[in-house]
Tab-separated table of C-alpha atoms and ligand atoms in Angstrom:
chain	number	residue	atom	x	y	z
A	1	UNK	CA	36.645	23.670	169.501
A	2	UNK	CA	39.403	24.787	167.199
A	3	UNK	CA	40.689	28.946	168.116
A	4	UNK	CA	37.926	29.222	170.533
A	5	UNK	CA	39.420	30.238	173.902
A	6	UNK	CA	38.560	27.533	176.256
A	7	UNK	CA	36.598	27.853	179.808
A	8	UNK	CA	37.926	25.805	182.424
A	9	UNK	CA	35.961	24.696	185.619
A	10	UNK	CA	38.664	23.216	188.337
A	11	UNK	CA	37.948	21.183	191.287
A	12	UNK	CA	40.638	21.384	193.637
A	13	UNK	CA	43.234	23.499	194.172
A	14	UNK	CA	46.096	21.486	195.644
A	15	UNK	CA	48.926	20.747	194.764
A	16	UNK	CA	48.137	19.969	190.973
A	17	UNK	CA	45.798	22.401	191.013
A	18	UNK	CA	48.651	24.911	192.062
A	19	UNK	CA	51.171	23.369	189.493
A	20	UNK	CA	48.574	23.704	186.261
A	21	UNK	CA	47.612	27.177	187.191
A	22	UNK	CA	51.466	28.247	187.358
A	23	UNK	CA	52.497	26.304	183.943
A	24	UNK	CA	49.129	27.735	182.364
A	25	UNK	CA	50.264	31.501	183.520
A	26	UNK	CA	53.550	30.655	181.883
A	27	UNK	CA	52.923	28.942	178.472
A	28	UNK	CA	51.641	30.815	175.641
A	29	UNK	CA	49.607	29.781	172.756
A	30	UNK	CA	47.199	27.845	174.351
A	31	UNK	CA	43.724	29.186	174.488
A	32	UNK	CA	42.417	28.273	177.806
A	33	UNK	CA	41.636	30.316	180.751
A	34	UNK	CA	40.391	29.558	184.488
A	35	UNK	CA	36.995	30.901	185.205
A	36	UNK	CA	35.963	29.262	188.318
A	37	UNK	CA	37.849	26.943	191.008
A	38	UNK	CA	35.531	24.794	193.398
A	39	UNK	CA	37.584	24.221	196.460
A	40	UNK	CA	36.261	22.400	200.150
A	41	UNK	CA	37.943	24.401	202.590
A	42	UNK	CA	36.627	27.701	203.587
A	43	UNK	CA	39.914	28.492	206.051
A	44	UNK	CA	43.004	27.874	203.948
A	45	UNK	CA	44.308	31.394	202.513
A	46	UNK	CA	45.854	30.936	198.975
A	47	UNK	CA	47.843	32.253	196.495
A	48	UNK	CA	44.513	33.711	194.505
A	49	UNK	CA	42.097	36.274	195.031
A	50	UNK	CA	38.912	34.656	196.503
A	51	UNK	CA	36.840	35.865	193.520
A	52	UNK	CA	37.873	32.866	191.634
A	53	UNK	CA	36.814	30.481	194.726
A	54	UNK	CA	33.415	28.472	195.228
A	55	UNK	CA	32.614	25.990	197.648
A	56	UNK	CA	29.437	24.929	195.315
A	57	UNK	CA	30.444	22.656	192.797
A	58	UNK	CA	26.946	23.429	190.587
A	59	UNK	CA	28.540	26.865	190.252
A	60	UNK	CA	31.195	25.146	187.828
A	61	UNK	CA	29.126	22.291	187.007
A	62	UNK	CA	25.622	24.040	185.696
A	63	UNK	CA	27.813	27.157	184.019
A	64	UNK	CA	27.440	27.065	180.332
A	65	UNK	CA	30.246	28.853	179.599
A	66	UNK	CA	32.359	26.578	181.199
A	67	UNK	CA	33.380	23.600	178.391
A	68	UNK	CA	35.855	21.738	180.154
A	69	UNK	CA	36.413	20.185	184.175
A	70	UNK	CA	39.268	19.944	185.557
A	71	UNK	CA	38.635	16.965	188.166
A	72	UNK	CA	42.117	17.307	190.857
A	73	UNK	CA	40.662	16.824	193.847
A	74	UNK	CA	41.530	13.544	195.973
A	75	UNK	CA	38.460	11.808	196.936
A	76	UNK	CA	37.828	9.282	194.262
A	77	UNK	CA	33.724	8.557	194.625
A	78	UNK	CA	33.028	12.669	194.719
A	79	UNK	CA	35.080	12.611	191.628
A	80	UNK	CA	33.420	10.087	189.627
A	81	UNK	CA	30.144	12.217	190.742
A	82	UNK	CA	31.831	14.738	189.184
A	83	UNK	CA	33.015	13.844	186.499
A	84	UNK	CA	29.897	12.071	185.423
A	85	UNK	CA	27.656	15.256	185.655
A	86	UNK	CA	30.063	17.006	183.832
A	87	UNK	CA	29.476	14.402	181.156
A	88	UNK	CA	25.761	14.657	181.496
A	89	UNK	CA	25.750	18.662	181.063
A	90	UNK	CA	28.131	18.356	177.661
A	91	UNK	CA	31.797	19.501	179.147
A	92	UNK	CA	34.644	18.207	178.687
A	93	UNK	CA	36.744	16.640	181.528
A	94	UNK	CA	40.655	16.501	182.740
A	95	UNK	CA	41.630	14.526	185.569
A	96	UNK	CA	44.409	13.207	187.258
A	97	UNK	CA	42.731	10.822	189.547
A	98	UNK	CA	43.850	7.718	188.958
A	99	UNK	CA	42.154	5.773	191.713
A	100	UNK	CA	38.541	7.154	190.430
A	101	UNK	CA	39.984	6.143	186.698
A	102	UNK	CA	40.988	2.616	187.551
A	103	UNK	CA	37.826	1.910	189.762
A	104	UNK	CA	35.345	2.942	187.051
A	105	UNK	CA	37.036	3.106	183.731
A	106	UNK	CA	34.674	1.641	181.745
A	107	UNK	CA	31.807	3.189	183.042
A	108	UNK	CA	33.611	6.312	181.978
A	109	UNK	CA	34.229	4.931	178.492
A	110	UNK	CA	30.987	4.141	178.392
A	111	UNK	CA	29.787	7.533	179.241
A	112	UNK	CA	32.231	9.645	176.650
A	113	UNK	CA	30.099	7.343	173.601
A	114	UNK	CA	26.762	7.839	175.363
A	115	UNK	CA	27.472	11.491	175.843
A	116	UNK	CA	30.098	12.298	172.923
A	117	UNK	CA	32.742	13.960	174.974
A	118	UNK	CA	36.241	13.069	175.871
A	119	UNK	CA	37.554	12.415	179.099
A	120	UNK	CA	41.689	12.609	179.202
A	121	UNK	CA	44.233	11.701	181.931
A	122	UNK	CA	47.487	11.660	180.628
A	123	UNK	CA	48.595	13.719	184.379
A	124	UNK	CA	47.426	10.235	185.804
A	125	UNK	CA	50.189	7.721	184.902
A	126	UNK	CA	53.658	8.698	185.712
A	127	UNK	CA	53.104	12.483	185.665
A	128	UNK	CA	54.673	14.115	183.469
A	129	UNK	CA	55.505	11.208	180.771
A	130	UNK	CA	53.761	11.309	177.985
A	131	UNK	CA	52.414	7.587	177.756
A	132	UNK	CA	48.837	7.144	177.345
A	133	UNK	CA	48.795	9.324	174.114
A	134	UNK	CA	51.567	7.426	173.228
A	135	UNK	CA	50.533	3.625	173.839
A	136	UNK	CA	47.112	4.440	172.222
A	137	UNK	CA	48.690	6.695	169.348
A	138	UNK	CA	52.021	5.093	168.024
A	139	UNK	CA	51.938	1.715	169.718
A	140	UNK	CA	48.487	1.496	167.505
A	141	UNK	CA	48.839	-2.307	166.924
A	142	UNK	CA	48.671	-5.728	168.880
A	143	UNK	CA	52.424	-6.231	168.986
A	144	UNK	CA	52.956	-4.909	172.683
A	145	UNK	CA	54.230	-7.753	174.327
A	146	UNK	CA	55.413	-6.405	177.814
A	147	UNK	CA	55.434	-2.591	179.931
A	148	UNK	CA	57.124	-2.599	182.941
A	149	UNK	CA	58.243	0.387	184.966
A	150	UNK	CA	58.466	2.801	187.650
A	151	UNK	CA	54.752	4.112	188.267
A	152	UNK	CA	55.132	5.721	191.629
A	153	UNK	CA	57.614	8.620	192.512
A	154	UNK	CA	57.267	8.332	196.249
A	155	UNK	CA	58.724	5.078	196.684
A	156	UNK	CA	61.316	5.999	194.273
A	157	UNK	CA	62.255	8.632	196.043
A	158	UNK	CA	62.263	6.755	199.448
A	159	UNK	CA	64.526	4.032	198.269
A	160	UNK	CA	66.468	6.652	196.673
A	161	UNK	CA	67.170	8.178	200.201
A	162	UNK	CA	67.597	4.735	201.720
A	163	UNK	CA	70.109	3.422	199.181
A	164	UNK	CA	72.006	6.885	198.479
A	165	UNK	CA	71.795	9.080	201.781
A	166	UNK	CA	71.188	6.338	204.363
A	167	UNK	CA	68.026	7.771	205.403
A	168	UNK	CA	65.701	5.794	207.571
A	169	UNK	CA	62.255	4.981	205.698
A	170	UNK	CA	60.334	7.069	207.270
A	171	UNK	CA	62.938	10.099	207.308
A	172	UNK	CA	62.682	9.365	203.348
A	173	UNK	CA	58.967	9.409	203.503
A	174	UNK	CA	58.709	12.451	205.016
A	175	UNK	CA	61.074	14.202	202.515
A	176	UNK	CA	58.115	12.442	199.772
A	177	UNK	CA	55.505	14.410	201.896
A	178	UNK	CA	57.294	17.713	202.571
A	179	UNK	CA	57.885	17.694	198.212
A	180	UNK	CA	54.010	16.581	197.909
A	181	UNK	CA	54.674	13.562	195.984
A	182	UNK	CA	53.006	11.272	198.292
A	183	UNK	CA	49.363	10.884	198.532
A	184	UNK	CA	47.036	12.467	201.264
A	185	UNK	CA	47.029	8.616	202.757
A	186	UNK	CA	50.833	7.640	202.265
A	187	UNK	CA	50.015	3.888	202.708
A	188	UNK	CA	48.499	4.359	199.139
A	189	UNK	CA	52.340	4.810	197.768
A	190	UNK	CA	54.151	2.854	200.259
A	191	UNK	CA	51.579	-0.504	199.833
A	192	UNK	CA	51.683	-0.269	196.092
A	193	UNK	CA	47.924	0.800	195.449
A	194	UNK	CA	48.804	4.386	193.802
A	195	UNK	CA	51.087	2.097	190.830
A	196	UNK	CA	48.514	-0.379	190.539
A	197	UNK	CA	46.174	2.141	189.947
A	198	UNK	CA	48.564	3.418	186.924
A	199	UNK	CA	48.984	0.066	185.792
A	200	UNK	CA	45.012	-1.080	185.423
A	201	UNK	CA	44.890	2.026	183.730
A	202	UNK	CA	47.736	1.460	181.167
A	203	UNK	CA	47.008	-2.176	180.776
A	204	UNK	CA	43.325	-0.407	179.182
A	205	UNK	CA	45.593	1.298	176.773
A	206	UNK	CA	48.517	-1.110	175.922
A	207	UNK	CA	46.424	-4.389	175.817
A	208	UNK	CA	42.739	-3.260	176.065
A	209	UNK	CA	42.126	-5.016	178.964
A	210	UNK	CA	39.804	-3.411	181.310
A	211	UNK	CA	40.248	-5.049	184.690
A	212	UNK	CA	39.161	-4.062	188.411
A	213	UNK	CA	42.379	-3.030	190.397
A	214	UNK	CA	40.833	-5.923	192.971
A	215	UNK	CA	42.001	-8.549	190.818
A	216	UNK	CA	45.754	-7.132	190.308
A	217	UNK	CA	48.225	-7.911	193.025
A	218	UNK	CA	50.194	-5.071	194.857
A	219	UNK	CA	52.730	-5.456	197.162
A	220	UNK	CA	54.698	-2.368	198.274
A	221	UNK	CA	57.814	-1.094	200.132
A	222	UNK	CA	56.769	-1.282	203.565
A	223	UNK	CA	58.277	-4.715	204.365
A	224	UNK	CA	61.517	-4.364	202.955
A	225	UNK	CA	63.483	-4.567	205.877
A	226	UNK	CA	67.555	-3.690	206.103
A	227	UNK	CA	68.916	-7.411	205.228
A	228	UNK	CA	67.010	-7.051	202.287
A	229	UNK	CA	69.077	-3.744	202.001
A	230	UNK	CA	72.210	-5.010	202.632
A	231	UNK	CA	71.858	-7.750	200.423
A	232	UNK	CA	71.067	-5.443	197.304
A	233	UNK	CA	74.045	-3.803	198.072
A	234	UNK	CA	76.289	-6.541	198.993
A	235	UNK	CA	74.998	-7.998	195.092
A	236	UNK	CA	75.360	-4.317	193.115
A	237	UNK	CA	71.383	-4.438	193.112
A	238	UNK	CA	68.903	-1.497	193.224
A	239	UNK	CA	65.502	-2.565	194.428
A	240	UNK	CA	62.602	-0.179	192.564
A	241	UNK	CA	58.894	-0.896	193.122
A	242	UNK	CA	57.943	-1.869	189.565
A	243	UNK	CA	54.544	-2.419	187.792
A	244	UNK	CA	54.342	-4.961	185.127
A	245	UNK	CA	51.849	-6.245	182.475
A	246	UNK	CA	52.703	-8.424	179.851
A	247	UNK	CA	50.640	-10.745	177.197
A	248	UNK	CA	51.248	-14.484	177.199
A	249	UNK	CA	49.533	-18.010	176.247
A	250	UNK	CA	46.617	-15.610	175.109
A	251	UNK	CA	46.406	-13.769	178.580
A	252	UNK	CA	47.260	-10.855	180.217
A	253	UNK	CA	49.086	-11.098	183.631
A	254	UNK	CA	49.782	-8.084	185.803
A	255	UNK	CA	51.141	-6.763	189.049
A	256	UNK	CA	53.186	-4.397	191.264
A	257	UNK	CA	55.878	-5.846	193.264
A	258	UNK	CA	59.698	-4.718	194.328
A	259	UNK	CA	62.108	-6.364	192.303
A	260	UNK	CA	66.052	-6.277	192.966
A	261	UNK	CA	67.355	-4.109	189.952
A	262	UNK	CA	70.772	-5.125	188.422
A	263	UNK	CA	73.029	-2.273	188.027
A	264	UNK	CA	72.996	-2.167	184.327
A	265	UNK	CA	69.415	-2.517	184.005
A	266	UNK	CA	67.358	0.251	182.086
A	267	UNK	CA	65.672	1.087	185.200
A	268	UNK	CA	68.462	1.078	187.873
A	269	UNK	CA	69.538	4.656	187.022
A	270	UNK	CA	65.633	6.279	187.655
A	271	UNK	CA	65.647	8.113	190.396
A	272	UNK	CA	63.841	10.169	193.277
A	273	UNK	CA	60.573	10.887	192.365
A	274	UNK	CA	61.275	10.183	188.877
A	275	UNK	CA	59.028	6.973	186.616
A	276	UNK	CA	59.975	5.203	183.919
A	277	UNK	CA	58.407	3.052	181.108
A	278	UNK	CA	60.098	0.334	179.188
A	279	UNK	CA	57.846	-0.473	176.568
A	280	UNK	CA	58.571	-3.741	175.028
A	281	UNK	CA	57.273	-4.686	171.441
A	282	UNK	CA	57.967	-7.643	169.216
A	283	UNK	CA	59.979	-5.464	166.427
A	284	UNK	CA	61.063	-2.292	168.108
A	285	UNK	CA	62.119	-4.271	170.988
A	286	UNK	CA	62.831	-2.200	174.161
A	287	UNK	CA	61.772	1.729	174.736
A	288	UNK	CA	62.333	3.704	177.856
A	289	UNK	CA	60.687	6.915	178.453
A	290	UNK	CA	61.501	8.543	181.412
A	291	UNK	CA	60.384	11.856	183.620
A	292	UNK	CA	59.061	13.201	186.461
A	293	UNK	CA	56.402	11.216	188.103
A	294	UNK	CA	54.695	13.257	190.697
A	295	UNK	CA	55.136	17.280	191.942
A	296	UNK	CA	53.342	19.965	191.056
A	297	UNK	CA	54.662	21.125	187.871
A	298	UNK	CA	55.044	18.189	185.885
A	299	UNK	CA	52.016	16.909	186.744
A	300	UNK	CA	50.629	20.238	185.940
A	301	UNK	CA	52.257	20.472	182.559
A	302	UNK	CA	50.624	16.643	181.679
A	303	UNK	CA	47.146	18.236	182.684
A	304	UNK	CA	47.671	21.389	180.623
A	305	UNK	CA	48.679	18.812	177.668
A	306	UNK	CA	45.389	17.219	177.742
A	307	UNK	CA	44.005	20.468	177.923
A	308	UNK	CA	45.617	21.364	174.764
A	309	UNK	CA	44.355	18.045	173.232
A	310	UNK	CA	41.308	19.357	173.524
A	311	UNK	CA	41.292	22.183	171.723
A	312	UNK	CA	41.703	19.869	168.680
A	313	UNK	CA	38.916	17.701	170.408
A	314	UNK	CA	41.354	14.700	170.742
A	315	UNK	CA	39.761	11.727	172.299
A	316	UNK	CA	41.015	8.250	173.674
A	317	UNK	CA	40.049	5.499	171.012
A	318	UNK	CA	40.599	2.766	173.250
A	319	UNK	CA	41.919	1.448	169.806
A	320	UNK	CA	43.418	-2.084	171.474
A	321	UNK	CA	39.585	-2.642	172.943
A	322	UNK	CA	38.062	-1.536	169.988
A	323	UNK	CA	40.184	-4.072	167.427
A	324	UNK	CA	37.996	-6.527	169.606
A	325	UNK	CA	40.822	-9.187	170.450
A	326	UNK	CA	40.789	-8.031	174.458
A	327	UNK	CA	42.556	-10.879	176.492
A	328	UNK	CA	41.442	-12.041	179.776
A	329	UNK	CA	43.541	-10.805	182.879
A	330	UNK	CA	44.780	-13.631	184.729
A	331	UNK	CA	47.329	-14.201	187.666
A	332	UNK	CA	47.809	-17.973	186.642
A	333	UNK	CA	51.185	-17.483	186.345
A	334	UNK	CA	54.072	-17.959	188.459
A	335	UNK	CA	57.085	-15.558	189.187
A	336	UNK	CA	60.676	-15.895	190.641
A	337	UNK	CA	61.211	-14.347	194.056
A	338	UNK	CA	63.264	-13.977	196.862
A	339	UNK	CA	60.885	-14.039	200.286
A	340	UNK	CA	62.221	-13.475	203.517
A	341	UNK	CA	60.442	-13.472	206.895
A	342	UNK	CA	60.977	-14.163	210.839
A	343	UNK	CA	62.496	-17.471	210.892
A	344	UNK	CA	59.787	-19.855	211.790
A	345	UNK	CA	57.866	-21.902	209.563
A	346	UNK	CA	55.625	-19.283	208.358
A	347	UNK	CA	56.518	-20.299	204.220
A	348	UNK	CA	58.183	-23.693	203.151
A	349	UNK	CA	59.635	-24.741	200.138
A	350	UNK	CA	56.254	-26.257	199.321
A	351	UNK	CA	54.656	-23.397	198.225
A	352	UNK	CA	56.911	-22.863	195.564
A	353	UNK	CA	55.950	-24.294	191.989
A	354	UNK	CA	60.205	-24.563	191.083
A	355	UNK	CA	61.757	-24.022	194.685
A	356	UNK	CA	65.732	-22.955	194.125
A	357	UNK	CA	67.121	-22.738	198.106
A	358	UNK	CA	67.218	-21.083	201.179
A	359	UNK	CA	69.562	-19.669	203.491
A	360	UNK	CA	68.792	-18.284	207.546
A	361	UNK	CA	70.660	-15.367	208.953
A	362	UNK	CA	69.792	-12.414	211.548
A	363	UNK	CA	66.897	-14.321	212.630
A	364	UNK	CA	65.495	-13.974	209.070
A	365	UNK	CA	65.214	-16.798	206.933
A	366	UNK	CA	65.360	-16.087	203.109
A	367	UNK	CA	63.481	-19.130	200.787
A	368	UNK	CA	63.996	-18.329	196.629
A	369	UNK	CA	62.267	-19.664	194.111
A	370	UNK	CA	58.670	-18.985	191.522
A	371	UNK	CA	55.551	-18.970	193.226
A	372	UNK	CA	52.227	-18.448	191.923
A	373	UNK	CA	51.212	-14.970	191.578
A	374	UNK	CA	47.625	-15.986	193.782
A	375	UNK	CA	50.109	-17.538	196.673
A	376	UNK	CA	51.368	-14.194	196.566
A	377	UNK	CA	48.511	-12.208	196.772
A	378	UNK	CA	47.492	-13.954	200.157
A	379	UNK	CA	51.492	-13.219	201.204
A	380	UNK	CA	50.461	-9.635	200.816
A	381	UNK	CA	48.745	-9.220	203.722
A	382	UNK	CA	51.274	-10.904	205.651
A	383	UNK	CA	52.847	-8.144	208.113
A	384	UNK	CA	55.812	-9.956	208.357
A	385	UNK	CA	56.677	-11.331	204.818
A	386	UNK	CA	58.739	-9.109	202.660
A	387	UNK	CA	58.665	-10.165	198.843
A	388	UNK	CA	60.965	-9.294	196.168
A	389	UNK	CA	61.358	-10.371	192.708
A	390	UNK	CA	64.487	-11.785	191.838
A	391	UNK	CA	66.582	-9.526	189.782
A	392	UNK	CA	66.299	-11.848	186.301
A	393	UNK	CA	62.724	-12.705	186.108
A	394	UNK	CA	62.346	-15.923	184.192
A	395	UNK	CA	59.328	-15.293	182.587
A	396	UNK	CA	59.250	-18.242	179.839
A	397	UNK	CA	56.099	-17.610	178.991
A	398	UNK	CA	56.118	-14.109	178.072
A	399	UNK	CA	59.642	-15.140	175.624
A	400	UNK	CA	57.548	-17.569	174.267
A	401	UNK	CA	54.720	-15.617	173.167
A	402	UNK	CA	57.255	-12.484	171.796
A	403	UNK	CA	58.704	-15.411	169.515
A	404	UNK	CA	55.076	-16.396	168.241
A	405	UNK	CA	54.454	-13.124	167.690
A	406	UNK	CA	57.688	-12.215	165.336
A	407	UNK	CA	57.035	-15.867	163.676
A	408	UNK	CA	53.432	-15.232	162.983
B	501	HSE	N1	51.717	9.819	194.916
B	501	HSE	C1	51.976	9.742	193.526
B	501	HSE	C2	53.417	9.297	193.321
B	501	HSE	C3	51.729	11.072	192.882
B	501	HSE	O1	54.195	9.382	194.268
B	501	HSE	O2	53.764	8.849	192.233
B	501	HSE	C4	51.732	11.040	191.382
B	501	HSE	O3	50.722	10.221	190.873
């Protein structure tokens, strides 16, 4: 594809939509250009002349000028539709849909070998950071032990505005809607899907691992209640919504829950809508990379990247999957939290494996301790349990393995 100027086909025109067609207008060098935009709504005026507007996706889809998609539209089944007949007619595709990624990603790995063309979403974990390229590129060996992070930039933002400004939750939610960093359906952010999502995707990457989001455990931010608040504060902690995969006892474990954030912890200083990854490997030890994880610009910029990849027809290896030594996913594994709910007899100390104490205050009781990551996916629908991990996560296991791995 190398000097040819490319054609690009984009579905949707939102707010990433808006974002790549702005940073494309303003960078120079690369050779792409927007021939045709597929959009839904007939009514909404926008910033483009309607020329470059269809409402029939076959326009885009059957053109054979057109050699790449641009999939930024929000419903995930149309987009897999999408971006498999794209597949099927020989173009290229960009998305940034991370649901439609995480629900089918093997099918779609499956369908860039059958078909021999690439599908990249960098724009779909943390935005603007760089870190698929980067996991599959530079991390290109098995010594990975642990990524954690910051995946979502909505809840970042919102416990921002909580801890900083005061603001109620949903006053800070709003503020993630008005910026459009929040999904269409905000209980996507807020309950920790949107992160998961991210993280099932990066776990295909870091550990090739290709797991269905079902099986990995999200809890979000809408339980965290003000004593939870108040006792972050009262104990110098931040609490950020973090993702987390790491290898150990030849398995992979994963899952998205709040954690109370020391103050001199890598993470503590993210904030607003920006993400963060702390890469951990058994000789480099810790990286951070950090940026902007949702808005229309950086987001735009990471599509316009992968666009650029594509002009020196870059595609995923999947390297981690291909070296054929794939783990199993697994949530046999337990994790220290602190749980707090209407006092009552809702939890006891018996459903911890290592149970450390419990205190009752404000009609809340609070019960500490590691519980098994399957107790806590049932606690997840709970409307009244609010779980966070405890700020030092004892995870033996994982220390374990990282030594086996620098011994080996
Ligand atoms: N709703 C997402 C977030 C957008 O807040 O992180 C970027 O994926």
């Amino acid at each position: 594809m190398q000097n040819k100027k490319l054609k690009l086909g984009i579905f949707g025109f939102g707010c990433v939509g808006q974002g790549l067609y702005h940073v494309l207008k303003e960078t120079h060098g690369i050779q792409a250009e927007i021939k045709k935009i597929c959009v839904k709504d007939r009514e909404k005026s926008r910033i483009l002349n309607s020329d470059i507007f269809t409402f029939d996706k076959y326009e885009i889809l059957n053109d054979p000028e057109i050699d790449v998609i641009v999939e930024l539209i929000n419903d995930a089944p149309t987009a897999f539709e999408i971006v498999k007949t794209a597949l099927q007619n020989g173009k290229h595709v960009v998305t940034a849909n991370k649901k439609m990624l995480a629900e089918n990603l093997v099918e779609i790995y499956n369908l860039q070998q059958q078909y021999n063309r690439s599908v990249l979403y960098e724009g779909s974990v943390c935005g603007s950071i760089p870190i698929l390229r980067n996991l599959e590129e530079y991390y290109d060996n098995d010594l990975i032990a642990s990524i954690e992070g910051i995946f979502n930039g909505s809840t970042n933002y919102i416990l921002t505005k909580v801890f900083e400004e005061k603001k109620s939750y949903l006053e800070a939610l709003k503020g993630a809607q008005d910026l459009g960093f929040a999904e269409s359906d905000p209980s996507l952010d807020v309950k920790g899907f949107d992160p998961k999502y991210k993280l099932v995707i990066a776990m295909a990457h870091t550990f090739g691992v290709f797991t269905q989001p079902e099986e990995v455990i999200n809890m979000g931010i809408d339980k965290i209640n003000p004593i939870d608040i108040k006792y972050a504060k009262e104990n110098n902690y931040k609490i950020k919504l973090v993702a987390r995969a790491f290898k150990a006892e030849g398995k992979i474990f994963g899952f998205v829950i709040p954690q109370y954030i020391p103050a001199d912890s890598m993470l503590a200083g993210v904030r607003n809508e920006y993400n963060a990854v702390l890469v951990e490997g058994a000789f480099a030890e810790k990286q951070v990379f950090i940026g902007k994880g949702a808005g229309s610009y950086p987001t735009g910029s990471a599509v316009l990247s992968d666009i650029s990849a594509l002009a020196y027809n870059y595609r995923y290896a999947y390297k981690k999957s291909e070296q054929g030594d794939s783990l199993p996913f697994s949530n046999d594994a337990a994790v220290d939290v602190v749980v707090s709910f209407p006092t009552g007899n809702l939890i006891s100390s018996k459903d911890f494996e290592t149970f450390k104490g419990g205190y009752q205050g404000n009609g809340h009781q609070y019960l500490t301790g590691s519980v098994k990551l399957e107790k806590l996916k049932a606690w997840s629908s709970w409307d009244e349990v609010s779980v966070i991990l405890a700020p030092e996560l004892n995870l033996v296991a994982l220390e374990k393995s990282k030594k086996e791995l620098l011994s080996a």
